[in-house]
mmCIF file of C-alpha atoms in Angstrom:
data_model
loop_
_atom_site.group_PDB
_atom_site.id
_atom_site.type_symbol
_atom_site.label_atom_id
_atom_site.label_comp_id
_atom_site.label_asym_id
_atom_site.label_seq_id
_atom_site.Cartn_x
_atom_site.Cartn_y
_atom_site.Cartn_z
ATOM 1 C CA MET Z 264 29.595 -25.210 223.630
ATOM 2 C CA ALA Z 265 31.834 -26.378 226.469
ATOM 3 C CA GLY Z 266 32.699 -29.547 224.536
ATOM 4 C CA TYR Z 267 33.613 -27.501 221.467
ATOM 5 C CA ARG Z 268 36.013 -25.357 223.526
ATOM 6 C CA SER Z 269 37.639 -28.468 224.960
ATOM 7 C CA TRP Z 270 38.228 -29.840 221.470
ATOM 8 C CA VAL Z 271 39.781 -26.545 220.395
ATOM 9 C CA PHE Z 272 42.031 -26.585 223.439
ATOM 10 C CA PHE Z 273 43.308 -30.113 222.753
ATOM 11 C CA LEU Z 274 43.841 -29.390 219.059
ATOM 12 C CA THR Z 275 45.872 -26.294 219.920
ATOM 13 C CA VAL Z 276 48.056 -28.220 222.358
ATOM 14 C CA GLY Z 277 48.609 -30.968 219.781
ATOM 15 C CA ALA Z 278 49.570 -28.490 217.062
ATOM 16 C CA VAL Z 279 52.046 -26.743 219.329
ATOM 17 C CA SER Z 280 53.657 -30.008 220.426
ATOM 18 C CA LEU Z 281 53.858 -31.212 216.819
ATOM 19 C CA PHE Z 282 55.109 -28.094 215.050
ATOM 20 C CA GLY Z 283 56.499 -25.841 217.746
ATOM 21 C CA ALA Z 284 58.891 -28.327 219.351
ATOM 22 C CA ASP Z 285 60.939 -28.735 216.166
ATOM 23 C CA ALA Z 286 60.612 -25.326 214.532
ATOM 24 C CA GLU Z 287 62.820 -24.959 211.460
ATOM 25 C CA ILE Z 288 64.408 -21.672 210.407
ATOM 26 C CA LYS Z 289 66.140 -21.302 207.039
ATOM 27 C CA VAL Z 290 68.804 -18.675 206.416
ATOM 28 C CA THR Z 291 70.845 -17.912 203.296
ATOM 29 C CA ILE Z 292 74.151 -16.050 203.632
ATOM 30 C CA PRO Z 293 77.014 -15.264 201.222
ATOM 31 C CA VAL Z 294 80.480 -16.656 201.712
ATOM 32 C CA GLY Z 295 82.896 -14.211 203.309
ATOM 33 C CA LYS Z 296 80.249 -12.156 205.146
ATOM 34 C CA LEU Z 297 79.476 -12.153 208.845
ATOM 35 C CA PHE Z 298 76.521 -14.256 209.964
ATOM 36 C CA THR Z 299 74.829 -13.609 213.301
ATOM 37 C CA TYR Z 300 71.727 -15.244 214.706
ATOM 38 C CA GLU Z 301 70.323 -14.271 218.090
ATOM 39 C CA LEU Z 302 68.639 -16.951 220.175
ATOM 40 C CA LEU Z 303 65.807 -15.063 221.842
ATOM 41 C CA ARG Z 304 64.691 -16.384 225.184
ATOM 42 C CA GLU Z 305 61.170 -15.058 224.559
ATOM 43 C CA THR Z 306 60.789 -17.351 221.551
ATOM 44 C CA PHE Z 307 61.665 -20.451 223.533
ATOM 45 C CA GLN Z 308 59.621 -19.239 226.503
ATOM 46 C CA ASN Z 309 56.533 -19.465 224.297
ATOM 47 C CA ASP Z 310 57.478 -23.058 223.499
ATOM 48 C CA PHE Z 311 57.669 -23.934 227.196
ATOM 49 C CA GLU Z 312 54.468 -22.109 228.212
ATOM 50 C CA PRO Z 313 52.461 -21.702 224.957
ATOM 51 C CA LEU Z 314 49.018 -21.300 226.561
ATOM 52 C CA SER Z 315 49.874 -19.836 229.959
ATOM 53 C CA LYS Z 316 49.493 -16.225 228.851
ATOM 54 C CA LEU Z 317 46.361 -16.931 226.811
ATOM 55 C CA TYR Z 318 44.359 -18.816 229.428
ATOM 56 C CA ALA Z 319 45.988 -18.165 232.826
ATOM 57 C CA GLY Z 320 47.411 -14.708 232.252
ATOM 58 C CA ARG Z 321 50.896 -15.756 233.469
ATOM 59 C CA LEU Z 322 54.126 -14.752 231.764
ATOM 60 C CA TYR Z 323 57.327 -16.428 232.945
ATOM 61 C CA ASP Z 324 60.871 -15.169 232.519
ATOM 62 C CA ASP Z 325 62.829 -18.362 233.123
ATOM 63 C CA PRO Z 326 66.623 -18.752 232.942
ATOM 64 C CA MET Z 327 67.654 -20.818 229.940
ATOM 65 C CA VAL Z 328 70.806 -22.520 228.754
ATOM 66 C CA PHE Z 329 71.308 -23.097 225.026
ATOM 67 C CA LYS Z 330 73.172 -26.033 223.482
ATOM 68 C CA CYS Z 331 74.015 -25.913 219.771
ATOM 69 C CA ASN Z 332 75.544 -28.540 217.522
ATOM 70 C CA ARG Z 333 75.603 -29.635 213.936
ATOM 71 C CA GLN Z 334 73.017 -32.290 213.166
ATOM 72 C CA ASN Z 335 74.445 -35.794 213.737
ATOM 73 C CA PHE Z 336 77.685 -34.243 215.029
ATOM 74 C CA PRO Z 337 78.739 -33.306 218.571
ATOM 75 C CA ASP Z 338 80.127 -29.856 217.685
ATOM 76 C CA LEU Z 339 79.405 -26.873 215.497
ATOM 77 C CA PRO Z 340 81.030 -26.342 212.090
ATOM 78 C CA GLU Z 341 84.545 -24.947 212.301
ATOM 79 C CA TRP Z 342 83.493 -21.496 211.097
ATOM 80 C CA LEU Z 343 80.520 -21.141 213.474
ATOM 81 C CA ARG Z 344 80.775 -20.186 217.164
ATOM 82 C CA PHE Z 345 78.269 -19.784 219.991
ATOM 83 C CA THR Z 346 78.271 -17.545 223.056
ATOM 84 C CA GLN Z 347 75.962 -16.979 226.009
ATOM 85 C CA ARG Z 348 77.221 -15.132 229.067
ATOM 86 C CA HIS Z 349 74.408 -15.837 231.549
ATOM 87 C CA PRO Z 350 71.208 -17.967 231.626
ATOM 88 C CA TYR Z 351 69.184 -14.738 231.668
ATOM 89 C CA ASP Z 352 70.927 -13.464 228.495
ATOM 90 C CA ASN Z 353 70.176 -14.317 224.890
ATOM 91 C CA GLY Z 354 72.565 -16.538 222.991
ATOM 92 C CA PHE Z 355 74.337 -15.755 219.713
ATOM 93 C CA LEU Z 356 75.492 -17.913 216.840
ATOM 94 C CA TYR Z 357 78.065 -16.056 214.762
ATOM 95 C CA GLY Z 358 80.786 -16.678 212.238
ATOM 96 C CA THR Z 359 81.865 -16.301 208.619
ATOM 97 C CA PRO Z 360 81.474 -19.214 206.193
ATOM 98 C CA ILE Z 361 84.568 -19.880 204.119
ATOM 99 C CA SER Z 362 83.050 -22.190 201.513
ATOM 100 C CA PRO Z 363 79.594 -22.695 200.032
ATOM 101 C CA GLY Z 364 77.483 -25.446 201.490
ATOM 102 C CA LYS Z 365 74.599 -26.303 203.768
ATOM 103 C CA SER Z 366 74.740 -26.702 207.534
ATOM 104 C CA ILE Z 367 71.889 -27.951 209.710
ATOM 105 C CA ILE Z 368 72.206 -26.724 213.287
ATOM 106 C CA GLU Z 369 70.246 -28.176 216.191
ATOM 107 C CA ILE Z 370 69.441 -25.683 218.934
ATOM 108 C CA TYR Z 371 68.352 -27.018 222.316
ATOM 109 C CA ALA Z 372 67.008 -24.701 225.013
ATOM 110 C CA ILE Z 373 66.915 -26.052 228.578
ATOM 111 C CA ASN Z 374 64.607 -24.322 231.025
ATOM 112 C CA LYS Z 375 66.450 -24.033 234.364
ATOM 113 C CA ARG Z 376 63.155 -23.595 236.278
ATOM 114 C CA SER Z 377 61.147 -26.529 234.990
ATOM 115 C CA TYR Z 378 64.008 -28.456 233.274
ATOM 116 C CA GLU Z 379 61.991 -28.737 230.096
ATOM 117 C CA ALA Z 380 63.750 -28.763 226.741
ATOM 118 C CA ALA Z 381 62.814 -27.287 223.381
ATOM 119 C CA ARG Z 382 64.426 -27.994 220.020
ATOM 120 C CA HIS Z 383 64.743 -25.753 216.976
ATOM 121 C CA ILE Z 384 66.394 -26.454 213.647
ATOM 122 C CA LEU Z 385 68.456 -23.765 211.907
ATOM 123 C CA VAL Z 386 69.327 -24.432 208.274
ATOM 124 C CA ILE Z 387 72.215 -22.242 207.063
ATOM 125 C CA LYS Z 388 72.892 -22.193 203.351
ATOM 126 C CA ALA Z 389 76.119 -20.480 202.285
ATOM 127 C CA THR Z 390 76.201 -19.303 198.674
ATOM 128 C CA ALA Z 391 79.317 -18.537 196.663
ATOM 129 C CA GLU Z 392 80.190 -14.873 196.288
ATOM 130 C CA LYS Z 393 83.272 -12.887 195.385
ATOM 131 C CA MET Z 394 85.456 -11.967 198.326
ATOM 132 C CA LEU Z 395 85.992 -8.293 199.071
ATOM 133 C CA PRO Z 396 89.496 -7.467 197.802
ATOM 134 C CA TYR Z 397 90.489 -4.936 200.472
ATOM 135 C CA GLN Z 398 90.038 -5.899 204.105
ATOM 136 C CA ALA Z 399 91.160 -4.426 207.411
ATOM 137 C CA GLU Z 400 91.082 -5.878 210.915
ATOM 138 C CA PHE Z 401 90.690 -3.635 213.956
ATOM 139 C CA PHE Z 402 90.961 -4.401 217.662
ATOM 140 C CA ILE Z 403 88.379 -2.794 219.961
ATOM 141 C CA LYS Z 404 89.695 -3.008 223.498
ATOM 142 C CA LEU Z 405 86.648 -1.848 225.469
ATOM 143 C CA ARG Z 406 84.147 -4.335 224.080
ATOM 144 C CA GLU Z 407 83.034 -7.922 224.665
ATOM 145 C CA ILE Z 408 81.828 -10.332 222.031
ATOM 146 C CA GLU Z 409 78.167 -10.553 223.090
ATOM 147 C CA LYS Z 410 77.957 -6.744 223.258
ATOM 148 C CA VAL Z 411 78.974 -6.196 219.624
ATOM 149 C CA LEU Z 412 76.893 -8.950 218.021
ATOM 150 C CA PRO Z 413 73.507 -7.138 218.194
ATOM 151 C CA PRO Z 414 72.788 -5.403 214.857
ATOM 152 C CA SER Z 415 72.465 -1.961 216.467
ATOM 153 C CA VAL Z 416 76.013 -2.113 217.879
ATOM 154 C CA GLN Z 417 77.362 -3.444 214.594
ATOM 155 C CA ASP Z 418 75.832 -0.451 212.808
ATOM 156 C CA GLU Z 419 77.516 1.946 215.260
ATOM 157 C CA ILE Z 420 80.924 0.373 214.689
ATOM 158 C CA LYS Z 421 80.319 0.231 210.956
ATOM 159 C CA GLN Z 422 79.467 3.928 210.791
ATOM 160 C CA ASP Z 423 82.706 4.904 212.525
ATOM 161 C CA LEU Z 424 84.763 2.680 210.228
ATOM 162 C CA GLN Z 425 82.986 4.092 207.169
ATOM 163 C CA LYS Z 426 84.169 7.546 208.142
ATOM 164 C CA LEU Z 427 87.679 6.180 208.671
ATOM 165 C CA TRP Z 428 87.661 4.394 205.304
ATOM 166 C CA LYS Z 429 85.836 7.296 203.608
ATOM 167 C CA THR Z 430 83.341 5.044 201.881
ATOM 168 C CA GLU Z 431 79.809 3.836 202.462
ATOM 169 C CA ALA Z 432 80.383 0.521 200.688
ATOM 170 C CA LEU Z 433 81.747 -1.279 203.742
ATOM 171 C CA GLU Z 434 80.774 -4.717 205.026
ATOM 172 C CA ILE Z 435 81.664 -6.492 208.247
ATOM 173 C CA VAL Z 436 83.510 -9.677 207.328
ATOM 174 C CA ASN Z 437 84.110 -11.239 210.723
ATOM 175 C CA ILE Z 438 84.014 -10.606 214.472
ATOM 176 C CA THR Z 439 86.260 -12.635 216.776
ATOM 177 C CA ASN Z 440 86.639 -12.750 220.518
ATOM 178 C CA ALA Z 441 90.117 -11.775 221.685
ATOM 179 C CA LEU Z 442 90.229 -14.886 223.885
ATOM 180 C CA ASP Z 443 90.008 -17.028 220.744
ATOM 181 C CA ARG Z 444 93.105 -15.231 219.444
ATOM 182 C CA GLY Z 445 95.248 -15.932 222.492
ATOM 183 C CA GLY Z 446 94.145 -12.988 224.634
ATOM 184 C CA ARG Z 447 94.239 -13.091 228.418
ATOM 185 C CA VAL Z 448 91.154 -13.407 230.587
ATOM 186 C CA PRO Z 449 90.505 -9.965 232.158
ATOM 187 C CA LEU Z 450 90.059 -9.370 235.858
ATOM 188 C CA PRO Z 451 86.429 -9.460 237.059
ATOM 189 C CA LEU Z 452 86.465 -5.744 237.764
ATOM 190 C CA ALA Z 453 84.719 -2.773 236.249
ATOM 191 C CA GLY Z 454 86.587 -1.307 233.303
ATOM 192 C CA HIS Z 455 88.222 -4.597 232.245
ATOM 193 C CA PHE Z 456 87.021 -6.171 229.000
ATOM 194 C CA GLU Z 457 87.995 -9.123 226.838
ATOM 195 C CA GLY Z 458 88.257 -7.154 223.603
ATOM 196 C CA VAL Z 459 87.125 -8.087 220.098
ATOM 197 C CA TYR Z 460 88.620 -8.140 216.611
ATOM 198 C CA VAL Z 461 86.417 -6.691 213.879
ATOM 199 C CA LYS Z 462 87.314 -7.342 210.243
ATOM 200 C CA VAL Z 463 85.682 -5.271 207.517
ATOM 201 C CA GLY Z 464 86.044 -5.285 203.759
ATOM 202 C CA SER Z 465 85.333 -3.057 200.783
ATOM 203 C CA GLU Z 466 85.749 -2.783 197.048
ATOM 204 C CA GLN Z 467 87.432 0.586 197.505
ATOM 205 C CA TYR Z 468 91.142 0.930 198.273
ATOM 206 C CA PHE Z 469 92.349 1.923 201.733
ATOM 207 C CA SER Z 470 92.096 5.554 202.812
ATOM 208 C CA ASP Z 471 95.084 7.711 203.737
ATOM 209 C CA CYS Z 472 94.390 7.234 207.447
ATOM 210 C CA LEU Z 473 94.571 3.486 207.094
ATOM 211 C CA LEU Z 474 97.705 3.610 204.966
ATOM 212 C CA ARG Z 475 99.520 5.414 207.797
ATOM 213 C CA VAL Z 476 99.460 2.116 209.663
ATOM 214 C CA MET Z 477 101.911 0.737 207.090
ATOM 215 C CA THR Z 478 104.477 3.505 207.546
ATOM 216 C CA ALA Z 479 107.814 2.700 209.174
ATOM 217 C CA GLU Z 480 107.401 5.461 211.757
ATOM 218 C CA HIS Z 481 104.103 4.021 212.998
ATOM 219 C CA GLN Z 482 105.479 0.483 213.189
ATOM 220 C CA LYS Z 483 108.546 1.720 215.079
ATOM 221 C CA GLN Z 484 106.365 3.436 217.684
ATOM 222 C CA CYS Z 485 104.337 0.264 218.149
ATOM 223 C CA ALA Z 486 107.483 -1.876 218.444
ATOM 224 C CA THR Z 487 108.913 0.313 221.218
ATOM 225 C CA GLY Z 488 105.709 0.048 223.215
ATOM 226 C CA ALA Z 489 105.203 3.805 223.372
ATOM 227 C CA LYS Z 490 101.745 5.310 223.338
ATOM 228 C CA VAL Z 491 100.814 5.798 219.711
ATOM 229 C CA LYS Z 492 99.030 8.997 218.900
ATOM 230 C CA VAL Z 493 95.999 8.894 216.647
ATOM 231 C CA PRO Z 494 96.931 10.264 213.235
ATOM 232 C CA GLY Z 495 95.630 13.753 212.689
ATOM 233 C CA GLY Z 496 92.051 13.841 211.429
ATOM 234 C CA CYS Z 497 91.641 10.060 211.760
ATOM 235 C CA ASN Z 498 89.763 9.814 215.067
ATOM 236 C CA PHE Z 499 86.145 9.069 214.105
ATOM 237 C CA CYS Z 500 84.870 7.067 217.094
ATOM 238 C CA ASN Z 501 81.816 8.846 218.479
ATOM 239 C CA ILE Z 502 81.484 6.315 221.326
ATOM 240 C CA PRO Z 503 84.654 5.799 223.438
ATOM 241 C CA SER Z 504 84.021 2.072 223.741
ATOM 242 C CA ASN Z 505 84.175 1.754 219.932
ATOM 243 C CA CYS Z 506 87.635 3.310 219.567
ATOM 244 C CA ILE Z 507 90.189 1.054 217.899
ATOM 245 C CA THR Z 508 93.737 0.185 218.948
ATOM 246 C CA TRP Z 509 95.949 1.476 216.168
ATOM 247 C CA CYS Z 510 98.926 -0.776 216.893
ATOM 248 C CA LYS Z 511 96.773 -3.881 216.325
ATOM 249 C CA THR Z 512 95.307 -2.682 213.043
ATOM 250 C CA GLU Z 513 96.119 -4.903 210.084
ATOM 251 C CA LEU Z 514 95.503 -4.228 206.388
ATOM 252 C CA ILE Z 515 94.889 -7.140 204.015
ATOM 253 C CA ASP Z 516 95.116 -6.724 200.259
ATOM 254 C CA LEU Z 517 93.767 -9.865 198.610
ATOM 255 C CA THR Z 518 94.707 -8.618 195.139
ATOM 256 C CA LYS Z 519 98.422 -8.993 195.949
ATOM 257 C CA GLN Z 520 98.273 -12.382 197.571
ATOM 258 C CA GLU Z 521 100.077 -15.182 195.817
ATOM 259 C CA LEU Z 522 97.942 -17.776 194.145
ATOM 260 C CA ALA Z 523 97.928 -21.232 195.638
ATOM 261 C CA PRO Z 524 99.990 -23.786 193.711
ATOM 262 C CA PRO Z 525 97.964 -26.017 191.412
ATOM 263 C CA ALA Z 526 96.899 -29.368 192.747
ATOM 264 C CA PRO Z 527 98.961 -32.336 191.580
ATOM 265 C CA THR Z 528 97.562 -34.282 188.663
ATOM 266 C CA MET Z 529 96.361 -37.760 189.403
ATOM 267 C CA GLY Z 530 97.996 -40.488 187.359
ATOM 268 C CA SER Z 531 96.828 -43.963 186.433
ATOM 269 C CA GLY Z 532 98.557 -45.537 189.433
ATOM 270 C CA ILE Z 533 100.720 -47.835 187.248
ATOM 271 C CA LEU Z 534 104.486 -47.303 187.127
ATOM 272 C CA GLU Z 535 106.079 -46.812 183.770
ATOM 273 C CA ASP Z 536 108.239 -49.555 182.319
ATOM 274 C CA GLY Z 537 111.857 -48.862 183.267
ATOM 275 C CA GLY Z 538 113.588 -52.144 182.349
ATOM 276 C CA ASP Z 539 114.728 -54.983 184.579
ATOM 277 C CA PHE Z 540 115.188 -54.429 188.272
ATOM 278 C CA ASP Z 541 118.845 -53.985 189.210
ATOM 279 C CA PRO Z 542 119.236 -54.454 192.961
ATOM 280 C CA PRO Z 543 122.014 -52.507 194.688
ATOM 281 C CA GLU Z 544 125.261 -54.271 195.546
ATOM 282 C CA SER Z 545 125.830 -55.553 199.052
ATOM 283 C CA PRO Z 546 127.818 -53.173 201.240
ATOM 284 C CA PRO Z 547 131.419 -54.169 202.059
ATOM 285 C CA SER Z 548 132.037 -56.168 205.218
ATOM 286 C CA ARG Z 549 132.939 -54.242 208.298
ATOM 287 C CA ASP Z 550 134.983 -55.181 211.371
ATOM 288 C CA PHE Z 551 132.958 -54.433 214.514
ATOM 289 C CA PHE Z 552 135.666 -55.500 217.012
ATOM 290 C CA PRO Z 553 137.009 -51.935 217.547
ATOM 291 C CA ASP Z 554 133.465 -50.733 218.183
ATOM 292 C CA TYR Z 555 132.987 -53.585 220.669
ATOM 293 C CA ILE Z 556 136.166 -52.591 222.537
ATOM 294 C CA VAL Z 557 135.110 -48.941 222.715
ATOM 295 C CA THR Z 558 131.528 -49.597 223.791
ATOM 296 C CA VAL Z 559 131.991 -52.625 226.110
ATOM 297 C CA ILE Z 560 135.587 -53.351 227.150
ATOM 298 C CA VAL Z 561 136.652 -49.791 227.985
ATOM 299 C CA PRO Z 562 133.636 -49.045 230.251
ATOM 300 C CA LEU Z 563 134.120 -52.455 231.924
ATOM 301 C CA ILE Z 564 137.786 -51.722 232.709
ATOM 302 C CA LEU Z 565 136.852 -48.308 234.124
ATOM 303 C CA ALA Z 566 134.188 -49.920 236.321
ATOM 304 C CA ILE Z 567 136.681 -52.486 237.671
ATOM 305 C CA VAL Z 568 139.248 -49.764 238.437
ATOM 306 C CA LEU Z 569 136.652 -47.718 240.288
ATOM 307 C CA CYS Z 570 135.554 -50.780 242.308
ATOM 308 C CA LEU Z 571 139.165 -51.537 243.295
ATOM 309 C CA LEU Z 572 139.752 -47.933 244.284
ATOM 310 C CA LEU Z 573 136.589 -47.894 246.393
ATOM 311 C CA ALA Z 574 137.561 -51.224 248.073
ATOM 312 C CA TYR Z 575 140.997 -49.844 248.948
ATOM 313 C CA ILE Z 576 139.479 -46.709 250.462
ATOM 314 C CA MET Z 577 136.882 -48.645 252.452
ATOM 315 C CA PHE Z 578 139.036 -51.543 253.691
ATOM 316 C CA GLY Z 579 142.734 -50.929 253.003
ATOM 317 C CA ARG Z 580 142.829 -47.551 254.751
ATOM 318 C CA ARG Z 581 141.279 -48.760 258.033
ATOM 319 C CA GLU Z 582 143.708 -48.708 261.025
ATOM 320 C CA GLY Z 583 142.113 -51.521 263.080
ATOM 321 C CA VAL Z 584 140.903 -51.672 266.689
ATOM 322 C CA THR Z 585 144.291 -52.495 268.254
ATOM 323 C CA LYS Z 586 146.100 -49.708 266.500
ATOM 324 C CA ARG Z 587 143.327 -47.274 267.335
ATOM 325 C CA ASN Z 588 143.370 -48.226 271.038
ATOM 326 C CA ALA Z 589 147.146 -47.853 271.155
ATOM 327 C CA LYS Z 590 146.867 -44.273 269.929
ATOM 328 C CA THR Z 591 144.013 -43.398 272.322
ATOM 329 C CA ASN Z 592 144.644 -41.771 275.706
ATOM 330 C CA GLN Z 593 144.240 -44.240 278.591
ATOM 331 C CA ILE Z 594 141.861 -42.013 280.527
ATOM 332 C CA GLN Z 595 139.655 -41.569 277.464
ATOM 333 C CA LEU Z 596 139.793 -45.274 276.717
ATOM 334 C CA TYR Z 597 138.901 -46.165 280.316
ATOM 335 C CA HIS Z 598 135.941 -43.794 280.217
ATOM 336 C CA HIS Z 599 134.820 -45.419 276.985
ATOM 337 C CA HIS Z 600 134.923 -48.924 278.466
ATOM 338 C CA THR Z 601 133.157 -47.712 281.612
ATOM 339 C CA ILE Z 602 130.294 -46.257 279.542
ATOM 340 C CA HIS Z 603 129.949 -49.552 277.685
ATOM 341 C CA GLY Z 604 129.927 -51.470 280.977
ATOM 342 C CA ASN Z 605 127.300 -49.245 282.520
ATOM 343 C CA SER Z 606 125.149 -49.577 279.399
ATOM 344 C CA ASP Z 607 125.340 -53.376 279.587
ATOM 345 C CA GLU Z 608 124.479 -53.245 283.295
ATOM 346 C CA LEU Z 609 121.407 -51.077 282.708
ATOM 347 C CA ARG Z 610 120.325 -53.348 279.872
ATOM 348 C CA ASN Z 611 120.560 -56.414 282.160
ATOM 349 C CA MET Z 612 118.591 -54.604 284.882
ATOM 350 C CA ALA Z 613 115.817 -53.818 282.429
ATOM 351 C CA ALA Z 614 115.471 -57.525 281.617
ATOM 352 C CA GLU Z 615 115.244 -58.660 285.308
ATOM 353 C CA ARG Z 616 113.196 -56.876 287.963
ATOM 354 C CA GLY Z 617 115.055 -58.535 290.905
ATOM 355 C CA ALA Z 618 118.518 -57.420 289.816
ATOM 356 C CA PRO Z 619 120.704 -55.687 292.445
ATOM 357 C CA PRO Z 620 121.076 -51.897 292.181
ATOM 358 C CA PRO Z 621 123.963 -50.645 290.113
ATOM 359 C CA LEU Z 622 127.254 -49.875 291.803
ATOM 360 C CA SER Z 623 126.966 -46.222 290.862
ATOM 361 C CA THR Z 624 124.016 -45.860 293.301
ATOM 362 C CA LEU Z 625 125.780 -47.331 296.331
ATOM 363 C CA PRO Z 626 127.043 -44.980 299.143
ATOM 364 C CA MET Z 627 130.712 -44.206 299.505
ATOM 365 C CA PHE Z 628 131.483 -46.923 302.144
ATOM 366 C CA ASN Z 629 132.340 -50.571 302.129
ATOM 367 C CA SER Z 630 129.136 -52.567 301.788
ATOM 368 C CA ARG Z 631 130.623 -55.642 303.490
ATOM 369 C CA THR Z 632 132.094 -54.072 306.648
ATOM 370 C CA GLY Z 633 129.990 -50.911 306.865
ATOM 371 C CA ASP Z 634 133.087 -48.715 307.249
ATOM 372 C CA ARG Z 635 133.311 -45.496 305.328
ATOM 373 C CA ALA Z 636 136.204 -45.182 302.990
ATOM 374 C CA PRO Z 637 138.843 -42.595 303.858
ATOM 375 C CA PRO Z 638 139.124 -39.618 301.591
ATOM 376 C CA LEU Z 639 141.572 -39.842 298.776
ATOM 377 C CA GLN Z 640 144.910 -38.272 299.495
ATOM 378 C CA SER Z 641 146.297 -38.421 295.970
ATOM 379 C CA ASP Z 642 145.428 -35.841 293.384
ATOM 380 C CA SER Z 643 147.397 -37.466 290.606
ATOM 381 C CA PRO Z 644 145.902 -36.614 287.202
ATOM 382 C CA THR Z 645 146.981 -39.973 285.849
ATOM 383 C CA ILE Z 646 144.346 -41.825 287.900
ATOM 384 C CA PRO Z 647 140.862 -41.476 286.474
ATOM 385 C CA LEU Z 648 138.077 -40.265 288.712
ATOM 386 C CA ILE Z 649 135.988 -43.333 287.978
ATOM 387 C CA MET Z 650 138.918 -45.597 288.873
ATOM 388 C CA LYS Z 651 139.264 -43.815 292.239
ATOM 389 C CA THR Z 652 135.553 -44.288 292.933
ATOM 390 C CA ASN Z 653 135.694 -47.989 292.102
ATOM 391 C CA SER Z 654 138.654 -48.454 294.412
ATOM 392 C CA LEU Z 655 136.659 -46.936 297.274
ATOM 393 C CA LEU Z 656 133.755 -49.291 296.617
ATOM 394 C CA THR Z 657 136.004 -52.356 296.820
#
């Protein structure tokens, strides 16, 4: 009996690893209608721990990250988008197919606890269907994309728009995140949302409330930036977070759109016979010497004139050392030469340690005889102070 149970256990594990790892889901949707598919974490949790609840009684709630791409391609199809806010939230694939065809989507779930991976295959087949002729796009400011994708929230929004359109035959055509339309990222504070655009369509023409959006008075109020009042009797949002922004409401009438121009007809690729080839005549000769003078000679002459002017300013306007000394006051000139002499003396002392002390440090007496010099009796301003000091030292 124990051996039989072991065989059952191994067969169950083999079946799960063979069929559960690459589960394939097939979905058929019409063109021009919203498609949403929720990636449930519970489904992938069973793939990671298929027998834990049955035999061990454990049930994990692991964080997961989903990666989606078209089979054999790095990205999703252009009409399909994916969103997941947090590893503990479910993911959503959503979008509106624009042409019939078949898309095979690979869904990878990565378990952030055990780092295991599970793979599912989603086959989406889009079938051709007539587009709804009358469509309207609304902006819901107090919503985020992952909060409006669940079917229950879509039904709430759809019920409010049915009352606004005054018809039950209403279908959601597309839902777009405001960030994908150039919206700004909101502050991470309570009461700030990204916003979503919801497009719906119907076979019935627009109601009177919707047609008020096209009036000149309404458009003028929106252009001035003033707060637009809700038209009387047109406020049908039972939940405040589902209320629309009237200034961003857009009506689309597909019955009045111009038809696309027909595609060009493909020919045989062979040119028709048009006779012998007649090459064009050679252009008349042209004298390029005036252009050469304007582009080369004239700038060269201007450069030479500027160089001569700069040379005259730098060299021809200099007065020279002799002329400058002749104009300089003798006392100032003597002080200048004394400073240069003292600088040379200090420079020589720095090179030789045994150099005699400078004259400026000697006492005011004759170093040879030891006699003090008599005080100066002349206060003539024409004799520099340094000259008087030097005369005392000699």
